[in-house]
Coordinates of C-alpha atoms and ligand atoms in Angstrom, one line a residue:
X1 CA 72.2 81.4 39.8
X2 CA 75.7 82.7 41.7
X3 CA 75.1 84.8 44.1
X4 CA 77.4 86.6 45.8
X5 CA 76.6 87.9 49.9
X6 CA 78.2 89.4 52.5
X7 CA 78.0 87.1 55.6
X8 CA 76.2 88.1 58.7
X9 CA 78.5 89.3 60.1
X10 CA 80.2 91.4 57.3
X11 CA 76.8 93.2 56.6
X12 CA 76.4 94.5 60.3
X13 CA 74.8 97.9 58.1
X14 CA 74.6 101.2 59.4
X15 CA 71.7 102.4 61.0
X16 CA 69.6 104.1 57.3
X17 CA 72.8 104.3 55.3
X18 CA 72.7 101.5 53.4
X19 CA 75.7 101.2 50.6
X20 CA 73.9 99.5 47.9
X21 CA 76.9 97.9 46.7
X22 CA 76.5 95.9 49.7
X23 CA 73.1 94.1 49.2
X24 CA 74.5 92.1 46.4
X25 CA 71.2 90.7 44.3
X26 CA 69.2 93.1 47.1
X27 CA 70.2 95.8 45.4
X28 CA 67.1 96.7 43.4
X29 CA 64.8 97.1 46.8
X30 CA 66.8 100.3 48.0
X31 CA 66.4 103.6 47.2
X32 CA 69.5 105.6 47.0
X33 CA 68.9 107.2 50.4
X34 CA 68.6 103.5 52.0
X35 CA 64.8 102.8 52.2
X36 CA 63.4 100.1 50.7
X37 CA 60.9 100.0 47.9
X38 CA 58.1 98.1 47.6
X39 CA 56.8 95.4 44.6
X40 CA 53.9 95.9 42.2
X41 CA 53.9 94.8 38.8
X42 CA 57.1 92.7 38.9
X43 CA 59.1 95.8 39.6
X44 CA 60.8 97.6 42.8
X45 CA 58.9 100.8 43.2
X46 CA 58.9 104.1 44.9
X47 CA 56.0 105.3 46.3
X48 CA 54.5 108.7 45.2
X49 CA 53.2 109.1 48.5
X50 CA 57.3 110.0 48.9
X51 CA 56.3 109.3 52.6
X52 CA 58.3 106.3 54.2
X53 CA 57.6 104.6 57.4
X54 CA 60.6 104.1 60.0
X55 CA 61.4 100.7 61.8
X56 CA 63.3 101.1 64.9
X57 CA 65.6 98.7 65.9
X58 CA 63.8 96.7 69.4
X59 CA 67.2 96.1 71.0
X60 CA 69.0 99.4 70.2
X61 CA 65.3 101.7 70.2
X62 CA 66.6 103.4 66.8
X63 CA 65.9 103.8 63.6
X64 CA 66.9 101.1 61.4
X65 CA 65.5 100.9 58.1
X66 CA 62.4 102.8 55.7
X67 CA 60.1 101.5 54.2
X68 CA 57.6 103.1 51.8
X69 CA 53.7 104.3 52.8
X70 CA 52.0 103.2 49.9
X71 CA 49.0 105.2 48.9
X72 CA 45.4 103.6 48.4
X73 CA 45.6 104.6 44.4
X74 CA 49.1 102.2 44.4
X75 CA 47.2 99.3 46.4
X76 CA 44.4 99.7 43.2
X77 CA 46.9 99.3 40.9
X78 CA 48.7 96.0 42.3
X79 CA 45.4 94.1 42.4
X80 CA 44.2 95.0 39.3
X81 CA 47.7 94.1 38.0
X82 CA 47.1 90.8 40.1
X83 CA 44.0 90.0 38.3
X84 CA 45.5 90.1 34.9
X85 CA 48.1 88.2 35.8
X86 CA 45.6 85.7 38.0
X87 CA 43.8 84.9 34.5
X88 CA 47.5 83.6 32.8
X89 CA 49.2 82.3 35.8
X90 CA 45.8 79.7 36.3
X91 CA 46.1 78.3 32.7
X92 CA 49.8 77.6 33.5
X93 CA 50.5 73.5 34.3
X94 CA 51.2 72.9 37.3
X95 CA 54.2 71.6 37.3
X96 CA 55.5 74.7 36.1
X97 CA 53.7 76.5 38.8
X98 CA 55.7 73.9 41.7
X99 CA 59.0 74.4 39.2
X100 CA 59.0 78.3 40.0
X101 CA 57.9 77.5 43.8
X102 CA 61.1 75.2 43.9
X103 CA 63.1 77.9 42.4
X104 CA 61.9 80.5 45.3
X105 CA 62.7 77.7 47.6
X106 CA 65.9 77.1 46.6
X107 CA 66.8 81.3 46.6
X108 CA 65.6 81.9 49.8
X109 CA 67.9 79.2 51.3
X110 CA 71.1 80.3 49.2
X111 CA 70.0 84.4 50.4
X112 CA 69.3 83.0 53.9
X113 CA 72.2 85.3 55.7
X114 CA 71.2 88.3 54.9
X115 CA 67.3 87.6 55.0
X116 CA 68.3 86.4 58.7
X117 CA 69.9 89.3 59.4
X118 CA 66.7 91.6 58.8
X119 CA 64.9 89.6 61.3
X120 CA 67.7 90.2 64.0
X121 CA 67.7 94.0 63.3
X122 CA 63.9 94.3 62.9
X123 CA 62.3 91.9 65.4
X124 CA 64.9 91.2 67.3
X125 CA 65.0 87.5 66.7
X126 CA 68.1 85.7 68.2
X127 CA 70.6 85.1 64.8
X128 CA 69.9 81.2 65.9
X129 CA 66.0 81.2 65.3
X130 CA 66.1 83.8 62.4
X131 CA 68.7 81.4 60.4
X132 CA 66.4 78.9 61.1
X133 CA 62.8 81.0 59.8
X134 CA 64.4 81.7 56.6
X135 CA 65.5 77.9 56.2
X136 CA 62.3 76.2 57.3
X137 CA 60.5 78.7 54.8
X138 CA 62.3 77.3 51.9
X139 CA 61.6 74.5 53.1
X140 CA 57.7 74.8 53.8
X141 CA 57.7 76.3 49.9
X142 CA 59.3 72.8 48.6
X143 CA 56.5 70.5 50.3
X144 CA 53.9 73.2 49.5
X145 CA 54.5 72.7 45.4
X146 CA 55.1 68.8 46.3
X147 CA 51.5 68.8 48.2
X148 CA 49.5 71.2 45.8
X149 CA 50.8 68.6 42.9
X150 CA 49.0 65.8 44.7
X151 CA 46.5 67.8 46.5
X152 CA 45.5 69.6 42.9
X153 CA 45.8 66.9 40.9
X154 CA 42.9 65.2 42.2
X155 CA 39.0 65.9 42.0
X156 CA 36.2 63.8 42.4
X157 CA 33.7 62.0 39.9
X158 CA 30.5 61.2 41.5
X159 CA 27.6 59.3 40.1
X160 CA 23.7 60.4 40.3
X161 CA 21.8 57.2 41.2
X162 CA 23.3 56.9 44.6
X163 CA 20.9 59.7 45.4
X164 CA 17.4 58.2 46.3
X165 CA 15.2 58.8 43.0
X166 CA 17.6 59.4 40.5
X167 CA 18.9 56.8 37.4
X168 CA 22.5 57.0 36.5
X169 CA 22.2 59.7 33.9
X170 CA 24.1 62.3 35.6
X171 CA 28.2 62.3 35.7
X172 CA 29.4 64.9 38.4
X173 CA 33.2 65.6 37.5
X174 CA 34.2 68.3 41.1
X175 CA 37.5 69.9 40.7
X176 CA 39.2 72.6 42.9
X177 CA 39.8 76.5 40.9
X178 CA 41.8 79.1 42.3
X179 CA 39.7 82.1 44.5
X180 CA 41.6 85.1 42.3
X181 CA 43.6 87.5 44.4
X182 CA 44.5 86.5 47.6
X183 CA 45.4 89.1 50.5
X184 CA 48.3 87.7 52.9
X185 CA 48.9 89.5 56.0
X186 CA 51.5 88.1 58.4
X187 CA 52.2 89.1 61.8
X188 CA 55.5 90.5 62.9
X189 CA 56.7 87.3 64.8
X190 CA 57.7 85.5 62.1
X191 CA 57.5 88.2 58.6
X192 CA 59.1 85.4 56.6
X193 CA 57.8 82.0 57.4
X194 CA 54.1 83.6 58.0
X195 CA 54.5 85.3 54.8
X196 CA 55.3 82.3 52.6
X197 CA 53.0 79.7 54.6
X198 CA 50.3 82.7 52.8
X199 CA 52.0 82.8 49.4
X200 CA 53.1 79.3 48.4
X201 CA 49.5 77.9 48.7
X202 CA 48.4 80.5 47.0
X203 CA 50.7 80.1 43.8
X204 CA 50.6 76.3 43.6
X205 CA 46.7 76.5 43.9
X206 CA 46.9 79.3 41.0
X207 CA 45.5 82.5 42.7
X208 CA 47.6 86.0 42.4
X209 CA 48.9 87.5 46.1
X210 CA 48.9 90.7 48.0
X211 CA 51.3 90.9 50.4
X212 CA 51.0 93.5 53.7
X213 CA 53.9 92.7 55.7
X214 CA 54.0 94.0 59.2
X215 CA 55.9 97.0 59.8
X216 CA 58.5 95.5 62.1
X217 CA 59.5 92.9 59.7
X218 CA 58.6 94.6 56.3
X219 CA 62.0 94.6 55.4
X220 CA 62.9 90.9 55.6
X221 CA 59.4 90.1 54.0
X222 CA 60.7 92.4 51.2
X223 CA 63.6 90.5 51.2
X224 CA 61.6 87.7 50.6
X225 CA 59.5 88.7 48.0
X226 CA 62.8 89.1 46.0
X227 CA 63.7 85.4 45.9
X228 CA 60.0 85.5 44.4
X229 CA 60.5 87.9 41.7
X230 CA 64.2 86.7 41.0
X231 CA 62.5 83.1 40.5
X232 CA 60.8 84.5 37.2
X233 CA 56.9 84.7 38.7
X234 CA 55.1 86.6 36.0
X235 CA 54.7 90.4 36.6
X236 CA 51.6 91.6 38.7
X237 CA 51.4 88.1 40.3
X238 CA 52.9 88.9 43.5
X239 CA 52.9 91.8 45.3
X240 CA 53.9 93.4 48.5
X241 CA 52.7 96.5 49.5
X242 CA 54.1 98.1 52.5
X243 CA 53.1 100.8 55.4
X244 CA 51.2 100.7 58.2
X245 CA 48.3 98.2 58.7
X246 CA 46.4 101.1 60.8
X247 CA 46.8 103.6 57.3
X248 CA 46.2 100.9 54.8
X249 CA 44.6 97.7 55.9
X250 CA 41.3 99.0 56.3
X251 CA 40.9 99.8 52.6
X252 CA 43.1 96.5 52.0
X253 CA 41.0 94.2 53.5
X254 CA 37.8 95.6 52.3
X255 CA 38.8 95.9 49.0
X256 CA 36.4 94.5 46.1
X257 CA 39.2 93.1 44.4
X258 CA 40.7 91.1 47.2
X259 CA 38.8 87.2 47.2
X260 CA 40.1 85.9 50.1
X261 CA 42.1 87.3 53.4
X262 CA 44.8 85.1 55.1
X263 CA 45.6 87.1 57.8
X264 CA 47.9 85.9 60.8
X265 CA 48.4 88.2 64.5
X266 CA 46.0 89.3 67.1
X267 CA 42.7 90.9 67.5
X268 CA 43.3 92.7 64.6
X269 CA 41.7 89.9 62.7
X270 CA 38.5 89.8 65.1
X271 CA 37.7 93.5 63.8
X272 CA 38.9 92.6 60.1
X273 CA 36.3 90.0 59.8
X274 CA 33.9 91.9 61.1
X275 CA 34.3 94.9 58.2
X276 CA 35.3 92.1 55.2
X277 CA 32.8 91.0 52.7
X278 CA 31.8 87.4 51.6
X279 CA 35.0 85.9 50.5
X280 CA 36.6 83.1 52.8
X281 CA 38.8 84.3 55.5
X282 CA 41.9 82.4 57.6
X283 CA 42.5 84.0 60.9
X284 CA 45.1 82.8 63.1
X285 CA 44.9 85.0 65.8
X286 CA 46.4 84.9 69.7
X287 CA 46.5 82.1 71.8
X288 CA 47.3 81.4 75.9
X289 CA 48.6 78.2 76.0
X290 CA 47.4 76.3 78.9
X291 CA 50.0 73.7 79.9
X292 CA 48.6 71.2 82.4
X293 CA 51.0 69.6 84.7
X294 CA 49.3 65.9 85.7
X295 CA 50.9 64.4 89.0
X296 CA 52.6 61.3 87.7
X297 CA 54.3 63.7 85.1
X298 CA 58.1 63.6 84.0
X299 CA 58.6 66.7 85.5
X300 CA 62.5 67.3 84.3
X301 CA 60.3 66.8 81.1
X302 CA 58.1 69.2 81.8
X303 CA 60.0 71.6 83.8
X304 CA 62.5 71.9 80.6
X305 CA 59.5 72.1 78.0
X306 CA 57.8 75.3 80.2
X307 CA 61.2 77.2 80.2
X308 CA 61.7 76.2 76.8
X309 CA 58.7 76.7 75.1
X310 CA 57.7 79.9 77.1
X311 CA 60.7 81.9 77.2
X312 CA 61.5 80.8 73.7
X313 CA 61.0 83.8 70.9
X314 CA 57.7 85.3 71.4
X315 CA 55.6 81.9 73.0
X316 CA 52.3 82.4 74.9
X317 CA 52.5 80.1 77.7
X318 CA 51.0 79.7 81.0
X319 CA 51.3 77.1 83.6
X320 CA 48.9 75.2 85.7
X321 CA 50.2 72.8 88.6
X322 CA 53.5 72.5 88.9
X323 CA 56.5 74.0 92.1
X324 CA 58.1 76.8 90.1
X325 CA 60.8 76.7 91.7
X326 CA 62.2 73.1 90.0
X327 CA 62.2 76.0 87.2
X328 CA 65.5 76.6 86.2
X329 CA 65.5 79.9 84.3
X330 CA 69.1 80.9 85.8
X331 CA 70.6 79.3 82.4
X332 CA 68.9 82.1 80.4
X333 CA 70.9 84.3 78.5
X334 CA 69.7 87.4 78.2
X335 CA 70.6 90.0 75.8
X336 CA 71.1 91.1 72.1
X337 CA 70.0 89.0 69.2
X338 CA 73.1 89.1 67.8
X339 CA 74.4 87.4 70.5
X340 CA 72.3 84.6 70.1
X341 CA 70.8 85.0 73.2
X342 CA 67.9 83.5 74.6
X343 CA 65.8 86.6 75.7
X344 CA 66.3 89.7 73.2
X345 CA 64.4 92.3 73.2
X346 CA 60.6 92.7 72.6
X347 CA 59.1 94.3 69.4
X348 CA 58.4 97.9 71.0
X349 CA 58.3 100.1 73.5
X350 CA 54.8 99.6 73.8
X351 CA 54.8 96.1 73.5
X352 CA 56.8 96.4 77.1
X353 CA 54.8 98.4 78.7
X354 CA 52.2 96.4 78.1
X355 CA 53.6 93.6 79.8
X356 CA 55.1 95.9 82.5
X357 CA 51.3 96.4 83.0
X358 CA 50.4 92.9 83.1
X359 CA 52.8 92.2 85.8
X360 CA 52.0 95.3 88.1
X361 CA 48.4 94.0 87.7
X362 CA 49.5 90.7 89.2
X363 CA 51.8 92.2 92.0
X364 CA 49.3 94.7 93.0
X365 CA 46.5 92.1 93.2
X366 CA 48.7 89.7 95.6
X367 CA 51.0 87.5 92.8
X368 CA 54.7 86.4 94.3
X369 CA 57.3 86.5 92.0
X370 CA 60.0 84.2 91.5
X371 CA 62.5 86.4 90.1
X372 CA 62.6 90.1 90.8
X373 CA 61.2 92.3 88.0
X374 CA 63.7 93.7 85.6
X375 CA 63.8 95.4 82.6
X376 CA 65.9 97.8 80.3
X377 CA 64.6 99.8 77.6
X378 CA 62.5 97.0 75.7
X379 CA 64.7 94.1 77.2
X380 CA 62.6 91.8 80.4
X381 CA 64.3 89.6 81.9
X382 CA 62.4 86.4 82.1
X383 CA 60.1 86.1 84.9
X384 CA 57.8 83.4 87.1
X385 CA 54.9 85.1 88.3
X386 CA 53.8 82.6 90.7
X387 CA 49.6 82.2 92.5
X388 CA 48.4 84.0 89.8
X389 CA 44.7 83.6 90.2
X390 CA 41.6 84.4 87.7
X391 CA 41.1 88.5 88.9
X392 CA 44.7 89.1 87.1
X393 CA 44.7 90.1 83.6
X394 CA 47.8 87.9 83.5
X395 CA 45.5 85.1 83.7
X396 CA 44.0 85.9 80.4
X397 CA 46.0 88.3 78.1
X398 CA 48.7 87.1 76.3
X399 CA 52.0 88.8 77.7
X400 CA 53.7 87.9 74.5
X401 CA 57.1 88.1 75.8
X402 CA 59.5 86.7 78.6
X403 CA 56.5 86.3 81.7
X404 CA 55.0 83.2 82.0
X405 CA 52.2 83.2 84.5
X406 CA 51.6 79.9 87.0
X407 CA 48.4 79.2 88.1
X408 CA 48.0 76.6 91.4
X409 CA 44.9 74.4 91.0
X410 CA 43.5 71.5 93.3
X411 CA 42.4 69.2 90.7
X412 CA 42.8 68.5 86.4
X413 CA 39.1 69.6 86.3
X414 CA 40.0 72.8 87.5
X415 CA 42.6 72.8 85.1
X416 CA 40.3 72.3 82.5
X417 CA 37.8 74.6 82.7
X418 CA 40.8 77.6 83.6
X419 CA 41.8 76.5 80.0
X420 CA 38.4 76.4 78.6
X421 CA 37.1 79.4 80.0
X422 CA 39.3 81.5 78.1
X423 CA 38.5 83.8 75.5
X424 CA 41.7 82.4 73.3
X425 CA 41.5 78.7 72.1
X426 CA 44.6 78.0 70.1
X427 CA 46.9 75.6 72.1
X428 CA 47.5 73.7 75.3
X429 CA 49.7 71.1 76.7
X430 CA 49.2 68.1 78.9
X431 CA 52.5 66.1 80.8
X432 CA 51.4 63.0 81.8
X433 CA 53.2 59.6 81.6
X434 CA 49.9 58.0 81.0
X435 CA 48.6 57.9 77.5
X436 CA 44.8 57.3 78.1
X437 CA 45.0 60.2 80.8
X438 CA 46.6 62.4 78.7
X439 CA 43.8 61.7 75.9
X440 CA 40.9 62.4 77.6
X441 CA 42.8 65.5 78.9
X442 CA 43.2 66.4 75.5
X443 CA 39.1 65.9 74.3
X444 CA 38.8 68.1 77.1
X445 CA 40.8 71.2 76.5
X446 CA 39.2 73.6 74.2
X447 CA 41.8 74.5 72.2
X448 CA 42.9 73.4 68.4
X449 CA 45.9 71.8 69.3
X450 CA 47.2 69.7 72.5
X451 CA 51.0 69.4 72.7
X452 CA 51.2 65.8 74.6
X453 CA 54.7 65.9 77.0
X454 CA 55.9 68.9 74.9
X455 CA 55.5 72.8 74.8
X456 CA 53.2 74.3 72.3
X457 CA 54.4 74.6 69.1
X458 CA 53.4 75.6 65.6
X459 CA 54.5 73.2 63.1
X460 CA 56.3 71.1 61.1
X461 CA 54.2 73.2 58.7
X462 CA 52.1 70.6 57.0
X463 CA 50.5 69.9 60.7
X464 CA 47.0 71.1 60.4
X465 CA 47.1 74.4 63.0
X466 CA 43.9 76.3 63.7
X467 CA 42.4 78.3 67.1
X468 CA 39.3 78.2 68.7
X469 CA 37.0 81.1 69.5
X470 CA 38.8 84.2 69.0
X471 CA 42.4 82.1 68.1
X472 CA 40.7 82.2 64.8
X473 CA 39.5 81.3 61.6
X474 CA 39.6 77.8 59.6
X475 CA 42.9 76.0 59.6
X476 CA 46.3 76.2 58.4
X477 CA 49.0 73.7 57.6
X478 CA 50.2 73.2 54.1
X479 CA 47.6 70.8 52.8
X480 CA 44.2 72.6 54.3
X481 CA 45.7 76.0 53.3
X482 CA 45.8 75.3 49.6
X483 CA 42.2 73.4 49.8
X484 CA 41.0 76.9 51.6
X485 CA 42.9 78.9 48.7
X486 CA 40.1 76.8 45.8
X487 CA 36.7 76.8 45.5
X488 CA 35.3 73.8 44.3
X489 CA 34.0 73.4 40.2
X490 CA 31.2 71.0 39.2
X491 CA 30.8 70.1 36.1
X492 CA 27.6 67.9 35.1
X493 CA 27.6 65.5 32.4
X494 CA 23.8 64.7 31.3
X495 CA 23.3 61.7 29.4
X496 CA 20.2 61.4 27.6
X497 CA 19.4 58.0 29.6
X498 CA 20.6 56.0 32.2
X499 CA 24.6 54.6 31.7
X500 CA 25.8 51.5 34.2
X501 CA 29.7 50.9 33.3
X502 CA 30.2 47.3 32.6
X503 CA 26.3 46.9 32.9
Ligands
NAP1 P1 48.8 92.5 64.8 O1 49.1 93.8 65.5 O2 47.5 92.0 64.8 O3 49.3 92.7 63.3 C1 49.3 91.7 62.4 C2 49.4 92.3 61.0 O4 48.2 93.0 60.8 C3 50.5 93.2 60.8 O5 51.0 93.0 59.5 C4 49.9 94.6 60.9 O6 50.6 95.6 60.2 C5 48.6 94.3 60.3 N1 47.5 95.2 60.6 C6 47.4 96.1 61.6 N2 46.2 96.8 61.5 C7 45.6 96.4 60.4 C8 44.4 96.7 59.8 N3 43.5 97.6 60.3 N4 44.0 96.0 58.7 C9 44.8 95.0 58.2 N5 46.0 94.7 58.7 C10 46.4 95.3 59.8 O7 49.8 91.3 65.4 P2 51.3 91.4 65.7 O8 51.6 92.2 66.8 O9 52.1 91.6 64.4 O10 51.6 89.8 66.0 C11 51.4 89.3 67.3 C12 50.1 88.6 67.4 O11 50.1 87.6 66.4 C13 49.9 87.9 68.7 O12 48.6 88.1 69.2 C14 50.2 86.5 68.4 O13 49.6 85.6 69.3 C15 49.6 86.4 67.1 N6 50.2 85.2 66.3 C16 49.4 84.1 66.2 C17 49.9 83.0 65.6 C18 49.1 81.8 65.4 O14 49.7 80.8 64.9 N7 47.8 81.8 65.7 C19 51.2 83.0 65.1 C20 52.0 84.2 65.2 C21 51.5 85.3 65.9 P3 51.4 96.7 61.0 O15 52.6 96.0 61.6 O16 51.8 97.7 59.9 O17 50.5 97.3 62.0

């Protein structure tokens, strides 16, 4: 397919007056007043709620784009539109399930600009690391219809008599089904990537989705959904149903028709657990990424890992055991995302003061800091808070912006258990030059990943990921996502005696 796009820079749109004429193969997901529509049953839909939900720009604190509340009546009709289409899409080959994958794949890439361009207005994501989101998510679809060929192709055919008791008259033949409808739900950070890590699994393994994107970010997971339904998915297969979680994910999530939630963001998913029924559940929930400085360290290594990995867009880092000040945050840019600069805004206004809190904590309980505090409407400048000790909620809540908390400690096993006695267990990091040190270091953090000599990160995507206590739920990465998206299927062949091949 052609497609013709403005560039980034040429679609700079004015705040909620969209020209249609500008959004090229976008144009069916806007209204004529400029909000955008949402999907059900393979079309672009207004809402008969006629209520829309407004997304302010972080960096500018306006309104940027609409988005439609959908009612609970409209959310009954997409899944039972999903179930129909479930039943077809499941008797499809597979290779023609990883052919219309590849096709998505291939559209998000060649639509990348102005998919990137979303996440700059909405989240405030440097134009750098949102270029990059939209990529690696066409990307992650590619291996995911590779991997669910493989992974899907395979079952297993077990015998009877290597139970104690039993003759060889039983043939067990175990192959992996789709759950039915899955529910994806990704957090704002990253509305594209987190969205199709959910959806590709999903397809490949043959199940139908419902999409919730977050509000901040809606629009660019819409945009996403459009490389879907422009690949040719059948009608009523995907979905994505938009407004806001605290309106509609309560009858989302503990909705009978919904099989199985795959839900990424923060305690949010602790209480969605708690109210779902009995279907399987993925949570991959907040994390406060101990990083443990060892003394025989590269510490240029390290020092450039902490600044990069915790200022870089949205990290949750903190530090144990290392001099700040060989921190060189000077080189930070700071500014709009346009700009491509290193610190951008955060989400909300409330998402500041919430960290404006965190830091006032730490200050008022006897914290130094290494920078002087600064911030501008939702823009913080990045900041060392430096002897941070265990009675500051900075020592346990997840800032989730440009703070990064540095806790002194006398020895690794204090180190340790700091990291361990945290409520969050999703990553940590260990810099050591010693392999065996940094090993046992890692047994001993309780955490579902250990960066060795590098920040936290999530991914490449096929990685297994996964949290400990509340970080979550089962794990993700390509391969165990689409194993957690099937149920296993036995089927028993009696014989009416005992059968030894080649006996
Ligand atoms: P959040 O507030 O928990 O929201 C996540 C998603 O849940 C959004 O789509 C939100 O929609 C929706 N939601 C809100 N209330 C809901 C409800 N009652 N039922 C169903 N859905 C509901 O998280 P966030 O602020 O978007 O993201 C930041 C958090 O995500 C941080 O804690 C971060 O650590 C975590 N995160 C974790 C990972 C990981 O790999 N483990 C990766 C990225 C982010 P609305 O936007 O409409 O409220």
């Amino acid at each position: 397919m052609m497609i013709q796009m403005m560039s980034v820079a040429e679609q700079s749109i004015p705040t909620l007056s969209l020209r249609r004429s500008w959004l090229g193969p976008f144009q069916d997901i806007v209204e004529e007043d400029g909000s955008f529509k949402y999907y059900a049953d393979g079309e672009w839909q207004t809402s008969s709620s006629r209520r829309s939900v407004t997304i302010s720009n972080p960096a500018t604190r306006e309104a940027q784009y609409k988005v439609q509340a959908c009612t609970q009546e409209e959310v009954n009709r997409a899944i039972d539109s999903a179930k129909v289409a479930q039943r077809v899409w499941a008797k499809t080959p597979l290779w023609k399930r990883a052919e219309k994958l590849h096709k998505a794949a291939s559209l998000l890439k060649e639509l990348k600009n102005p998919i990137a361009e979303c996440l700059i207005k909405e989240i405030a994501k440097p134009a750098k690391d949102a270029m990059s989101e939209v990529v690696r998510s066409g990307d992650l679809i590619s291996y995911t219809a590779e991997e669910g060929i493989r992974v899907l192709a395979e079952g297993k055919f077990l015998v009877s008599d290597s139970f104690t008791g039993n003759d060889r008259n039983k043939l067990c033949l175990a192959s992996k089904i789709p759950l039915g409808v899955i529910l994806a739900i990704p957090p704002f950070n990253y509305p594209v990537n987190l969205a199709v890590s959910k959806i590709a699994p999903a397809l490949i393994a043959g199940n139908a989705v419902v999409v919730k994107p977050p509000t901040q970010g809606a629009v660019a997971g819409l945009h996403a959904i459009h490389c879907f339904h422009l690949a040719g998915f059948p009608k009523g297969l995907i979905s994505c149903i938009t407004g806001k979680g605290s309106e509609i994910g309560d009858f989302l999530t503990m909705h009978s028709g919904v099989n199985c939630i795959s839900f990424t963001g923060g305690d949010t998913g602790i209480a969605i657990s708690k109210k779902a029924g009995m279907i399987p559940l993925q949570m991959e929930l907040g994390g406060k990424d101990a990083c443990i400085v060892l003394e025989d360290a590269d510490i240029d290594l390290a020092a450039t890992n902490i600044v990069k990995g915790g200022f870089s867009y949205r990290q949750v880092l903190e530090f144990l055991w290392i001099e700040p000040t060989i921190l060189s945050i000077a080189k930070l840019t700071v500014g709009s995302p346009e700009d491509n600069s290193d610190i951008t805004a955060v989400v909300s206004e409330a998402s500041a003061n919430f960290i404006e809190d965190l830091v006032e904590d730490a200050r008022e309980k006897g914290a130094s800091f290494c920078q002087d505090y600064k911030r501008k409407g939702n823009l913080i400048w990045p900041l060392l808070v430096d002897r941070v000790t265990p009675d500051m909620r900075l020592a346990w809540e997840e800032p989730f912006g440009p703070v990064i908390p540095v806790i002194r400690i006398k020895s690794v096993e204090e180190a340790i258990h700091h990291c361990n006695s945290s409520n969050l267990g999703l990553q940590g990091c260990v810099f050591t030059r010693d392999i065996n040190k940094a090993m046992i270091v890692s047994d001993a953090m309780e955490t579902g990943t250990v960066q060795i000599n590098s920040a936290p990160a999530r991914g490449p995507d096929h990685f297994p990921f996964q949290g400990l206590r509340d970080s979550g739920i089962g794990s993700q990465g390509v391969t165990n996502t689409i194993n957690m998206m099937t149920k296993t299927k036995t089927t028993v062949i009696n014989l009416p005696g005992p059968s030894y091949s080649m006996g």
